[in-house]
Coordinates of C-alpha atoms in Angstrom, one line a residue:
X602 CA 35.9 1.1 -10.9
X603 CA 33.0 1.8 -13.2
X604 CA 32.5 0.4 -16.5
X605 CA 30.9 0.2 -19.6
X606 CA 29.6 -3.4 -21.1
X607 CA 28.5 -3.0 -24.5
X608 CA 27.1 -5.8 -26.9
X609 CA 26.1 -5.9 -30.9
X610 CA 22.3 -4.6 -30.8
X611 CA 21.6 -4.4 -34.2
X612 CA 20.1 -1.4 -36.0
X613 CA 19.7 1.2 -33.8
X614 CA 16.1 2.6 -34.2
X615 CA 14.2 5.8 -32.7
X616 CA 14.4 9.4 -31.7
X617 CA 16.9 11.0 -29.6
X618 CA 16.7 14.8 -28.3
X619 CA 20.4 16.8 -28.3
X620 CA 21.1 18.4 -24.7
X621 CA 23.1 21.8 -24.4
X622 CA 26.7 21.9 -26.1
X623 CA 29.0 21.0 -22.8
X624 CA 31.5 23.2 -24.7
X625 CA 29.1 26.2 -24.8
X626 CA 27.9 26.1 -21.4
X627 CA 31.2 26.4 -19.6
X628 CA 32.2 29.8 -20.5
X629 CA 29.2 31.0 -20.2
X630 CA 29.2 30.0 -16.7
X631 CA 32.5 31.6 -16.4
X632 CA 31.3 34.6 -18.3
X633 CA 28.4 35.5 -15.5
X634 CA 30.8 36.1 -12.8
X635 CA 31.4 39.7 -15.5
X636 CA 27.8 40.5 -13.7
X637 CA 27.2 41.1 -10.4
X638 CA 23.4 40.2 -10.8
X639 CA 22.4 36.9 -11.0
X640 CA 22.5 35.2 -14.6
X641 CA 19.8 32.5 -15.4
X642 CA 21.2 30.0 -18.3
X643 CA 18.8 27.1 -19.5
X644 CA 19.4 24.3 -21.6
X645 CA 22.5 23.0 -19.2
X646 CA 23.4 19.8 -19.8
X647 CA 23.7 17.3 -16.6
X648 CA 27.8 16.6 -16.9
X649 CA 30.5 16.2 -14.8
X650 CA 32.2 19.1 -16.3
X651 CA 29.3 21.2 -15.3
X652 CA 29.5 20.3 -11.7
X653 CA 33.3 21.3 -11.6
X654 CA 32.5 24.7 -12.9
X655 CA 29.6 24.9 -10.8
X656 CA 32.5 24.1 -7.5
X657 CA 35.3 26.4 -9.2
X658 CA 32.1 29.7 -9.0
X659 CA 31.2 28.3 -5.3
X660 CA 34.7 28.3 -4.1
X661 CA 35.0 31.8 -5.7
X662 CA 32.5 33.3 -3.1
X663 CA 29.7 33.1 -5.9
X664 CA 25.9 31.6 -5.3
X665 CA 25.0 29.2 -7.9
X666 CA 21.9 27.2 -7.8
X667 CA 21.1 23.3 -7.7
X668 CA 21.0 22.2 -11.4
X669 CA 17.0 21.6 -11.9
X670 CA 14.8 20.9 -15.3
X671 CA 17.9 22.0 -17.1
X672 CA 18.6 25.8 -15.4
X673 CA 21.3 27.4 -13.0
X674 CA 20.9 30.6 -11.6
X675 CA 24.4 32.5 -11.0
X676 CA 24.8 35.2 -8.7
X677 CA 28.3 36.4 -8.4
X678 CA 27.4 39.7 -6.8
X679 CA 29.0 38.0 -3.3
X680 CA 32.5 37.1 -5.3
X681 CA 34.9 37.5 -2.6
X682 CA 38.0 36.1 -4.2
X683 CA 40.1 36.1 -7.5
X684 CA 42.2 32.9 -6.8
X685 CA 40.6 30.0 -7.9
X686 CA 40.9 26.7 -6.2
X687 CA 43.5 24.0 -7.1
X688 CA 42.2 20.7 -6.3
X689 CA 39.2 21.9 -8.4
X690 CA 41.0 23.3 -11.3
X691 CA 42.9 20.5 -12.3
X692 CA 40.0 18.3 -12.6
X693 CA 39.3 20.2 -16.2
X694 CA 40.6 22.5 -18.4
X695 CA 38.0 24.8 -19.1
X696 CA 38.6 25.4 -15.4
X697 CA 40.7 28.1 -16.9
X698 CA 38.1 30.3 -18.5
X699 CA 36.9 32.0 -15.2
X700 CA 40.8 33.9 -15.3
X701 CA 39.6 36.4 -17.9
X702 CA 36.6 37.3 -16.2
X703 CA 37.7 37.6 -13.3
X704 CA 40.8 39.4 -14.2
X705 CA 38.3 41.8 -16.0
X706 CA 36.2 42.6 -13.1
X707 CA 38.6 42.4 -9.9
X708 CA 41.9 43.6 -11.2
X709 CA 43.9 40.4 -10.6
X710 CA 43.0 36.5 -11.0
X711 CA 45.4 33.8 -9.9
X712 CA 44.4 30.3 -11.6
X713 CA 46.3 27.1 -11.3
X714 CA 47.2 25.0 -14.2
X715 CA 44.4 23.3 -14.9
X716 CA 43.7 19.5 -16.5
X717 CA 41.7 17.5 -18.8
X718 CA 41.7 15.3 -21.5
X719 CA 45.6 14.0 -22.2
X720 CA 44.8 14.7 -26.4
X721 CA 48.1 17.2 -26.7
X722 CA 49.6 20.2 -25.1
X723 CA 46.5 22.9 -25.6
X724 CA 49.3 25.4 -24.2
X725 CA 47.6 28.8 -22.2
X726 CA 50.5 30.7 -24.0
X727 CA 47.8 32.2 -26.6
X728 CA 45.4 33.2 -23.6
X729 CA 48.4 34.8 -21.4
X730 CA 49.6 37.1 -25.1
X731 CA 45.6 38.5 -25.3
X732 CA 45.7 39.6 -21.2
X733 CA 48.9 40.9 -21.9
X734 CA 47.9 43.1 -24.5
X735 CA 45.5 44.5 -22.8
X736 CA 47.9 45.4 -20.3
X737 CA 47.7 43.0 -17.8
X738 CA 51.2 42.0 -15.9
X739 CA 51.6 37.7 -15.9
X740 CA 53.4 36.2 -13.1
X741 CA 54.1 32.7 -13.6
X742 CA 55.0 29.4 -11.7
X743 CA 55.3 26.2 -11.8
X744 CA 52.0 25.4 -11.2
X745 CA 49.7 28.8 -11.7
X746 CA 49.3 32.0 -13.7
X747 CA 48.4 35.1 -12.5
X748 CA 47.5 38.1 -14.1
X749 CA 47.1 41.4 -13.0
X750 CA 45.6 44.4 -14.7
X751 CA 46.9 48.2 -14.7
X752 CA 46.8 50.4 -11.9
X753 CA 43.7 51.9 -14.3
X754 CA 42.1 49.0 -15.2
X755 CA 42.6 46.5 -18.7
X756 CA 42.8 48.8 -22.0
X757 CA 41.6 47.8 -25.4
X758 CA 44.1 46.4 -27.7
X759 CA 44.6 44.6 -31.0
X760 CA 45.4 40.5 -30.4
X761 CA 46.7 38.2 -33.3
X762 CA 46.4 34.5 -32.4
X763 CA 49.1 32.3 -33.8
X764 CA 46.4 29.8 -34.3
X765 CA 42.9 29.8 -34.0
X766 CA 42.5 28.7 -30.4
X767 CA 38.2 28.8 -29.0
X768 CA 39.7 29.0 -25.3
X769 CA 42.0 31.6 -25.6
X770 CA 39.2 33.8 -28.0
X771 CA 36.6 33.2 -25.2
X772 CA 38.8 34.2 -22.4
X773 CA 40.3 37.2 -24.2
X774 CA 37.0 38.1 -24.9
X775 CA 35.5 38.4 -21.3
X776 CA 38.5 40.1 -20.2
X777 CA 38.4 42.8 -22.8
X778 CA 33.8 43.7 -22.3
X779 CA 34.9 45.4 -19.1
X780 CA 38.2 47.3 -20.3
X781 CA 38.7 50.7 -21.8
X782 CA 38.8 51.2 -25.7
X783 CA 38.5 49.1 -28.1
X784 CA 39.6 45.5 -28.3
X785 CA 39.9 43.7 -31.8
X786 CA 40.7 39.6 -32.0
X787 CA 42.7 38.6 -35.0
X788 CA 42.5 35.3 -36.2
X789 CA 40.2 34.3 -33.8
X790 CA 37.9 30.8 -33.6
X791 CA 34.9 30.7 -35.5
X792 CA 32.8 28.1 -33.6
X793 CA 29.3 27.8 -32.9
X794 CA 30.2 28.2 -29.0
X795 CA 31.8 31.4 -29.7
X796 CA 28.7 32.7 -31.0
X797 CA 26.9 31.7 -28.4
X798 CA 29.2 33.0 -25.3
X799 CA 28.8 36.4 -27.7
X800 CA 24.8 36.5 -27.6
X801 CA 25.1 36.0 -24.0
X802 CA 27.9 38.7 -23.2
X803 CA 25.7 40.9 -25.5
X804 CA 22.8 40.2 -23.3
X805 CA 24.1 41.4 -20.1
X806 CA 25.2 44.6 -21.5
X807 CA 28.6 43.6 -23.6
X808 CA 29.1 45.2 -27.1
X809 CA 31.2 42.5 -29.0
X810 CA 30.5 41.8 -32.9
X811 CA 32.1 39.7 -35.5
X812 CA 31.6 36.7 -33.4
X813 CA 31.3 33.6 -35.4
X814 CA 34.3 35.5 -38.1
X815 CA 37.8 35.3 -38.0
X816 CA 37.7 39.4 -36.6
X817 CA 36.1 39.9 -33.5
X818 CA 35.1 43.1 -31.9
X819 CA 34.9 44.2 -28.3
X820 CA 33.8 47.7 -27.3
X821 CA 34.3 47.7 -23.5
X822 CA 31.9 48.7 -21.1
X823 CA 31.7 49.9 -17.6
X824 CA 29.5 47.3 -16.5
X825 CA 27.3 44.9 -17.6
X826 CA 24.0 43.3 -16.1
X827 CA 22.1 40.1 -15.4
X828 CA 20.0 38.4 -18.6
X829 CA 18.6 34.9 -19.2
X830 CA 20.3 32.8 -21.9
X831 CA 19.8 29.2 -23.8
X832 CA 22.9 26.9 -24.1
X833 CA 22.8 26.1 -27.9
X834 CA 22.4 22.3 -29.1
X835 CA 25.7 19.7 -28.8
X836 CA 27.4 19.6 -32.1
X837 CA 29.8 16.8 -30.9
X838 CA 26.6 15.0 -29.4
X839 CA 24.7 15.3 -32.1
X840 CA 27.5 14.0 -34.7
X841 CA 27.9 11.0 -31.9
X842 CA 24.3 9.7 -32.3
X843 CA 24.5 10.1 -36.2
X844 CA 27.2 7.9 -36.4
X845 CA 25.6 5.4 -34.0
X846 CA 23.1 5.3 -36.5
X847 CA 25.6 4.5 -39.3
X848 CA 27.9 2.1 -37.7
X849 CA 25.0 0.1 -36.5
X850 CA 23.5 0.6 -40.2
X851 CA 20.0 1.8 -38.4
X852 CA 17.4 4.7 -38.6
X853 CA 17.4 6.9 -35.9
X854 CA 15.8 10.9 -35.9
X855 CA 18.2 13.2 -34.1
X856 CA 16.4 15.7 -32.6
X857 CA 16.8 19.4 -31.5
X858 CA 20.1 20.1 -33.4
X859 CA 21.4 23.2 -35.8
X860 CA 22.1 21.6 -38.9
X861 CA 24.5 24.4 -39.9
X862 CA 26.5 23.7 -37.4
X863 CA 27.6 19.8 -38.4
X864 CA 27.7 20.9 -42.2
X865 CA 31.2 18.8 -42.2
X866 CA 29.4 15.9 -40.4
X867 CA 26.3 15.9 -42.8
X868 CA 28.7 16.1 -45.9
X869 CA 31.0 13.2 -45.0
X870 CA 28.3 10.7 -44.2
X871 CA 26.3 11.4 -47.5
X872 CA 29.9 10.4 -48.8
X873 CA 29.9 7.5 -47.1
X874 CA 26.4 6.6 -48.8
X875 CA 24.4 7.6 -45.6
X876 CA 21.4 9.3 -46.7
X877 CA 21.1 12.5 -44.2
X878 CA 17.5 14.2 -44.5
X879 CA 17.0 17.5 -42.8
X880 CA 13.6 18.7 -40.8
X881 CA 12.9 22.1 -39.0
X882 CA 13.6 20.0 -35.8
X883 CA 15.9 18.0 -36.4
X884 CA 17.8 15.7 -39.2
X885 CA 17.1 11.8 -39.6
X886 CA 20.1 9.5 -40.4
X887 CA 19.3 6.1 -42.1
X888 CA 21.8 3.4 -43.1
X889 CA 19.3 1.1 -42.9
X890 CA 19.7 -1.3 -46.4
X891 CA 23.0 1.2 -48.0
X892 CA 26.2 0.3 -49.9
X893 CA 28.9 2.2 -47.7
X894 CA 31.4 3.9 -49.4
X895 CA 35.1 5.1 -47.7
X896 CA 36.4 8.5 -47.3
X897 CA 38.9 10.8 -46.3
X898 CA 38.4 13.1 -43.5
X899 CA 41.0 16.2 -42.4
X900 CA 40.6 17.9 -38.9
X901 CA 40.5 21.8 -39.2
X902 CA 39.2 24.6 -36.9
X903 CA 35.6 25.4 -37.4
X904 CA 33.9 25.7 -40.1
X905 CA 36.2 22.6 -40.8
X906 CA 36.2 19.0 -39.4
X907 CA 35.9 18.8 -35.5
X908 CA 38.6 16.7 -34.4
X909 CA 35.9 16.2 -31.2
X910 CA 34.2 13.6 -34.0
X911 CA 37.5 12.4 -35.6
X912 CA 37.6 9.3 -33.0
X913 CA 33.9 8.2 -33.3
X914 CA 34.1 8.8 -37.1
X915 CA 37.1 6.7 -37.6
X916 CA 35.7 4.0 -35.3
X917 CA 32.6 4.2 -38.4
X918 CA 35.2 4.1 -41.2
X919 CA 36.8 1.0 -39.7
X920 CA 33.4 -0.7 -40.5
X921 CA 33.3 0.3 -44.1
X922 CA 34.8 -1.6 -46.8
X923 CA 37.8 0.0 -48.2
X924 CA 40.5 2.5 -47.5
X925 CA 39.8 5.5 -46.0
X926 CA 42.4 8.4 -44.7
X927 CA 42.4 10.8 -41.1
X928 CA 44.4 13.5 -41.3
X929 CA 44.8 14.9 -37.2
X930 CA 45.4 18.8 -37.6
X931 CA 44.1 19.9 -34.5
X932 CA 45.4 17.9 -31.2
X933 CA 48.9 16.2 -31.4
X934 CA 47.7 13.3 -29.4
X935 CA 44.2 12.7 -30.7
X936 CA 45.1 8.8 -32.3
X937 CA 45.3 6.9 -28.9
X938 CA 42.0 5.5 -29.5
X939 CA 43.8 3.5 -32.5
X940 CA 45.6 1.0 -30.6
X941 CA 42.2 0.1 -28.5
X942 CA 40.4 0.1 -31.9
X943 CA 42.9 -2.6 -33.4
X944 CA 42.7 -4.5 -30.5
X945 CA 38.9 -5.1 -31.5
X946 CA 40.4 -6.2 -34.9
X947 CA 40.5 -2.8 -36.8
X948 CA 43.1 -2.5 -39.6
X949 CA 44.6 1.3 -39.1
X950 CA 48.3 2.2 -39.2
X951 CA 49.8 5.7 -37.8
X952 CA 52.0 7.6 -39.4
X953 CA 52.9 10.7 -37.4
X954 CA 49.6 12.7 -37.7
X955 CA 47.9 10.2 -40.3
X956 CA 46.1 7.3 -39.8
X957 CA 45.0 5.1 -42.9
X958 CA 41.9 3.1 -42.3
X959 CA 41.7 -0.5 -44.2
X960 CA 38.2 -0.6 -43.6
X961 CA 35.0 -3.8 -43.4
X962 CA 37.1 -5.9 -41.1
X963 CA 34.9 -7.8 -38.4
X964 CA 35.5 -6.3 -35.0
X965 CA 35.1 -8.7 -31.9
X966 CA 34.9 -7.3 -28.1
X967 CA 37.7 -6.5 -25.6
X968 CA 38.5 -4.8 -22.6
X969 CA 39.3 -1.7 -23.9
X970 CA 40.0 2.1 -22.3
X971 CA 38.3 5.4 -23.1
X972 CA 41.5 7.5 -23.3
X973 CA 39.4 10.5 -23.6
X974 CA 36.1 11.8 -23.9
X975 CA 35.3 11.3 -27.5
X976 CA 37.9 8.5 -27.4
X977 CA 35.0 6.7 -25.0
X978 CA 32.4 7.4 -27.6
X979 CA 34.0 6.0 -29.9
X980 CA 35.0 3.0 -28.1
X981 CA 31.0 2.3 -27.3
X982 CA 30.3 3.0 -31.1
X983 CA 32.8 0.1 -31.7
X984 CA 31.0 -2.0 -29.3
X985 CA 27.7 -1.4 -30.7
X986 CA 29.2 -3.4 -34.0
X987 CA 31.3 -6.1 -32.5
X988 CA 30.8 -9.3 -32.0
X989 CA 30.6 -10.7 -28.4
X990 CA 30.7 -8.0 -25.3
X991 CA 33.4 -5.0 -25.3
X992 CA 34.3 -4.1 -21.6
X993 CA 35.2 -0.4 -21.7
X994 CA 37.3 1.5 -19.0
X995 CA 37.7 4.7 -17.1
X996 CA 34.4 6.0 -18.7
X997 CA 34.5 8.9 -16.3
X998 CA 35.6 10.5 -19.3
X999 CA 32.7 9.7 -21.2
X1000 CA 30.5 10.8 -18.4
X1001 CA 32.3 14.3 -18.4
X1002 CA 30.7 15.2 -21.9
X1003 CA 27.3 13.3 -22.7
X1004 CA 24.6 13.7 -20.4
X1005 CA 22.2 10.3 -19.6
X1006 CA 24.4 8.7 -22.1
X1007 CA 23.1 5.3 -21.6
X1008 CA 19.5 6.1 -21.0
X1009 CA 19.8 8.0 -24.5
X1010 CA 21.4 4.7 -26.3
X1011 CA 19.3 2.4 -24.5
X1012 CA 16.0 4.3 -26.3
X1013 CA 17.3 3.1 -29.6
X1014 CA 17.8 -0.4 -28.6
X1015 CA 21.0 -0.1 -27.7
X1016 CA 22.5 -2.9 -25.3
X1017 CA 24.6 -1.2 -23.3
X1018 CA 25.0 -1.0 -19.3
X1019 CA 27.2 0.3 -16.6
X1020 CA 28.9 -1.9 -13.9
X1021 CA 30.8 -1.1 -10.9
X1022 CA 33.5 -3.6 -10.0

């Protein structure tokens, strides 16, 4: 069992370069087997995740190069099936973006339940209602889905999503750029990675616009081409390594982000007294010397709060003297990093989705657990402000999300290494 043991370093000092947004990356790795010429995507971040989906588009019959200086090449011109494998699915949820376009270009698409982070339900309902609006017939089981389209292929339709979900407006997006008509997403997600899987679509021959608004608009196609495409920059990433600045009170330059795309982030740490200063290239973060200030943070959909920086930004507010409030809107389940924070001597109480934060209490190490991705970020964050050594557990999840984590954290003078036991 690998873990993470992480001591107080101090100030955390230096520059640090943002890889491509895992959260970006996976649909459009789904979104190429639409094409059945090869896709070139650069910028791809060296993650777990991206592995999986790499296996899922192998095991679907497509060729898919080695990962190398940040590129894959994907060919899905050979896809010779639509069911996509199960011992491979339920290693990660995103596992089940590959059902719309496949669904879109074959006919059918059987996908298993997949899995993930344990952060709340993150049901597939909302993707199931778009596929069946466009006419698609859902067969379900215990343990799979499958969809299968009209004897005359998908047809364009109007969806309304009860709630703002990115998944289910990615997926019901690659369906609808190969069906007939018109296809118009109501109430759809607004995020950054949203944007980007539209650029991409559009590049190989898609027509979707509104991407990036709450109305987005699909004008289906007969078939679409290869093109070459740039992940865009880690938002959660990039919000990770400005709070390690923060919480260890240091100076560090974040580099190769889109500063319009952590507006939320930027604004709550110049609450907090952190002076944020934006460059062409990149934004520095310096707490180095500052009177901290508490705040209260709220969760939304984007352009709100991401509740992917709620843990690591709670783990900061525990540091800073006074009481701040997180309001969870998002993910049910998104506070189990609490009772591993308070057992480093944090002071926050739950309250069904609302934790209050009774912040400036010394924190001391312990073995503690990365419930989740972000959880595991912010259980290093915590470490990097403790007293003593924090021993942190089942970091696979960490691993998952942040590419070279420790090599980036060790460059700022971090002291943090990875056993195995």
């Amino acid at each position: 069992m690998a873990k993470y043991l992480v001591r107080n370093s101090g100030p955390l000092y230096g520059e640090v370069s943002v890889s491509g947004a895992k959260n970006a990356v996976l649909p459009l790795m789904a979104a190429a087997l639409l094409s059945k010429e090869p896709c070139r995507i650069t910028n791809v971040p060296a993650l777990e995740d991206v592995k999986v989906m790499r296996d899922i588009l192998i095991s679907l019959g497509t060729e898919v190069s080695e990962l190398s200086n940040s590129e894959l090449t994907i060919d899905a011109s050979s896809l010779r099936t639509n069911v996509a494998d199960y011992d491979l699915v339920r290693k990660m949820r995103a596992s089940f973006l590959v059902m719309g376009p496949l669904l879109a270009r074959t006919g059918s698409a059987k996908v298993h339940l997949p899995g993930g982070c344990t952060i709340g339900k993150r049901p597939i309902d909302l993707h199931l209602k778009g596929f069946r609006a466009l006419g698609a017939e859902i067969v379900e089981k215990d343990f799979s889905v499958e969809a299968v389209a009209p004897r005359g292929g998908l047809v364009g339709a109007s969806v309304y999503l009860d709630f703002p979900s990115v998944g289910a407006t990615e997926n019901i997006m690659m369906a609808a750029v190969l069906a007939k008509g018109t296809t118009y997403i109501e109430n759809a997600a607004e995020e950054p990675e949203i944007v980007d899987l539209a650029n991409f679509l559009n590049k190989i021959g898609a027509r979707v616009k509104g991407a990036g608004t709450d109305t987005v608009k699909i004008d289906g196609v007969s078939s679409v081409h290869g093109a070459e495409h740039a992940v865009i920059p880690d938002r959660i990433e990039t919000g990770t390594f400005m709070l390690a600045a923060a919480i260890t009170r240091g100076q560090v330059y974040v580099k190769d982000v889109v500063s319009d795309h952590i507006r939320p982030i930027i604004a709550k740490l110049r609450e907090c007294g952190v002076m944020v200063t934006e460059g062409d290239e990149g934004l520095v973060v310096d707490a180095e010397d500052r009177e901290l200030f508490p705040t209260d943070i709220k969760t939304m959909p984007y352009p709100g709060f991401p509740t992917d920086i709620q843990s690591p930004f709670m783990t900061f507010l525990a540091t800073v003297p006074g009481n701040s409030t997180v309001i969870e809107t998002v993910f049910e389940n998104r506070f189990m990093h609490v009772a591993e924070l308070n057992r480093m001597g944090a002071d926050i109480r739950i309250s069904g989705n609302r934790a209050e934060v009774r912040g400036g209490k010394p924190l001391h190490g312990a073995e503690v657990i990365a419930t989740d991705l972000r959880a595991g970020a912010a259980m290093v964050l915590a470490g990097l402000y403790a007293s003593d050594v924090t021993e942190i557990s089942e970091i696979y999840h960490v691993e998952r999300g942040y590419e070279n984590f420790i090599g980036k954290f060790r460059s700022l003078g971090a002291d943090i290494k990875k056993v195995n036991e």
